[in-house]
Amino acid sequence: KNHEGIAITNFDSFSNPAFLKTVLEWKPEALVIDEVHLIKNPSTKRTKAVHKVCEQMGENGYRLILTGTPIANSLMDIW
């Protein structure tokens, strides 16, 4: 199935297995995630779920991450 549509969500939604399953089945062509300042720890289930969706989207998928929280150190703190 081709990628279609835009998924707009917050980072916390990825802690819900049913949400992740829905997004993976839907295969959006673009992903917009708010509250990504919570992505600091790469070993959490939420972060791994986000990466799984991004991997499925491939290089041609669009990703937009949003946060209203200032980044204290570097961009690596959020990705």
mmCIF file of C-alpha atoms in Angstrom:
data_model
loop_
_atom_site.group_PDB
_atom_site.id
_atom_site.type_symbol
_atom_site.label_atom_id
_atom_site.label_comp_id
_atom_site.label_asym_id
_atom_site.label_seq_id
_atom_site.Cartn_x
_atom_site.Cartn_y
_atom_site.Cartn_z
ATOM 1 C CA LYS A 1 0.000 0.000 0.000
ATOM 2 C CA ASN A 2 1.238 3.480 -0.800
ATOM 3 C CA HIS A 3 1.840 6.047 1.879
ATOM 4 C CA GLU A 4 -0.997 8.534 2.192
ATOM 5 C CA GLY A 5 -2.087 11.363 4.442
ATOM 6 C CA ILE A 6 -0.587 13.273 7.324
ATOM 7 C CA ALA A 7 -0.505 12.042 10.911
ATOM 8 C CA ILE A 8 -0.590 14.891 13.444
ATOM 9 C CA THR A 9 -0.122 13.818 17.046
ATOM 10 C CA ASN A 10 1.839 14.354 20.222
ATOM 11 C CA PHE A 11 4.793 12.328 21.393
ATOM 12 C CA ASP A 12 2.892 10.751 24.289
ATOM 13 C CA SER A 13 0.465 9.030 21.889
ATOM 14 C CA PHE A 14 3.244 6.649 20.898
ATOM 15 C CA SER A 15 3.074 5.023 24.342
ATOM 16 C CA ASN A 16 -0.288 3.516 23.312
ATOM 17 C CA PRO A 17 0.233 0.208 21.404
ATOM 18 C CA ALA A 18 -3.142 0.551 19.634
ATOM 19 C CA PHE A 19 -2.148 3.997 18.349
ATOM 20 C CA LEU A 20 1.185 2.707 17.057
ATOM 21 C CA LYS A 21 -0.521 -0.204 15.306
ATOM 22 C CA THR A 22 -2.996 2.172 13.640
ATOM 23 C CA VAL A 23 -0.245 4.505 12.406
ATOM 24 C CA LEU A 24 1.847 1.604 11.095
ATOM 25 C CA GLU A 25 -1.150 0.161 9.220
ATOM 26 C CA TRP A 26 -2.132 3.576 7.855
ATOM 27 C CA LYS A 27 1.379 4.371 6.573
ATOM 28 C CA PRO A 28 1.219 8.189 6.502
ATOM 29 C CA GLU A 29 3.442 10.087 4.095
ATOM 30 C CA ALA A 30 4.013 12.835 6.673
ATOM 31 C CA LEU A 31 4.322 12.781 10.442
ATOM 32 C CA VAL A 32 3.925 15.846 12.689
ATOM 33 C CA ILE A 33 4.748 15.262 16.359
ATOM 34 C CA ASP A 34 4.338 17.814 19.153
ATOM 35 C CA GLU A 35 6.003 17.716 22.580
ATOM 36 C CA VAL A 36 9.163 16.072 21.221
ATOM 37 C CA HIS A 37 11.263 17.475 24.032
ATOM 38 C CA LEU A 38 10.193 14.207 25.721
ATOM 39 C CA ILE A 39 12.223 12.189 23.190
ATOM 40 C CA LYS A 40 15.483 12.716 25.123
ATOM 41 C CA ASN A 41 15.969 9.049 26.040
ATOM 42 C CA PRO A 42 16.503 6.900 22.911
ATOM 43 C CA SER A 43 15.864 3.652 24.805
ATOM 44 C CA THR A 44 12.234 4.379 25.787
ATOM 45 C CA LYS A 45 9.338 2.564 24.130
ATOM 46 C CA ARG A 46 7.855 5.840 22.868
ATOM 47 C CA THR A 47 11.076 6.893 21.161
ATOM 48 C CA LYS A 48 11.513 3.454 19.611
ATOM 49 C CA ALA A 49 7.912 3.598 18.350
ATOM 50 C CA VAL A 50 8.542 6.973 16.688
ATOM 51 C CA HIS A 51 11.670 5.610 15.028
ATOM 52 C CA LYS A 52 9.753 2.555 13.826
ATOM 53 C CA VAL A 53 7.168 4.763 12.078
ATOM 54 C CA CYS A 54 9.911 6.955 10.593
ATOM 55 C CA GLU A 55 11.767 3.899 9.287
ATOM 56 C CA GLN A 56 8.576 2.656 7.645
ATOM 57 C CA MET A 57 8.110 6.043 5.966
ATOM 58 C CA GLY A 58 11.535 5.768 4.371
ATOM 59 C CA GLU A 59 13.656 8.595 3.032
ATOM 60 C CA ASN A 60 10.770 10.140 1.097
ATOM 61 C CA GLY A 61 8.542 10.642 4.152
ATOM 62 C CA TYR A 62 8.152 14.047 5.735
ATOM 63 C CA ARG A 63 8.762 14.578 9.433
ATOM 64 C CA LEU A 64 8.071 17.710 11.461
ATOM 65 C CA ILE A 65 8.842 17.800 15.161
ATOM 66 C CA LEU A 66 7.490 20.549 17.412
ATOM 67 C CA THR A 67 8.174 21.672 20.944
ATOM 68 C CA GLY A 68 7.531 24.778 22.980
ATOM 69 C CA THR A 69 10.232 23.821 25.456
ATOM 70 C CA PRO A 70 13.651 25.458 25.015
ATOM 71 C CA ILE A 71 16.448 23.031 24.211
ATOM 72 C CA ALA A 72 19.116 23.452 26.885
ATOM 73 C CA ASN A 73 22.100 21.703 25.324
ATOM 74 C CA SER A 74 21.890 20.534 21.729
ATOM 75 C CA LEU A 75 19.548 19.152 19.087
ATOM 76 C CA MET A 76 20.800 15.672 19.974
ATOM 77 C CA ASP A 77 18.767 16.057 23.164
ATOM 78 C CA ILE A 78 15.618 15.600 21.095
ATOM 79 C CA TRP A 79 16.692 13.195 18.373
#
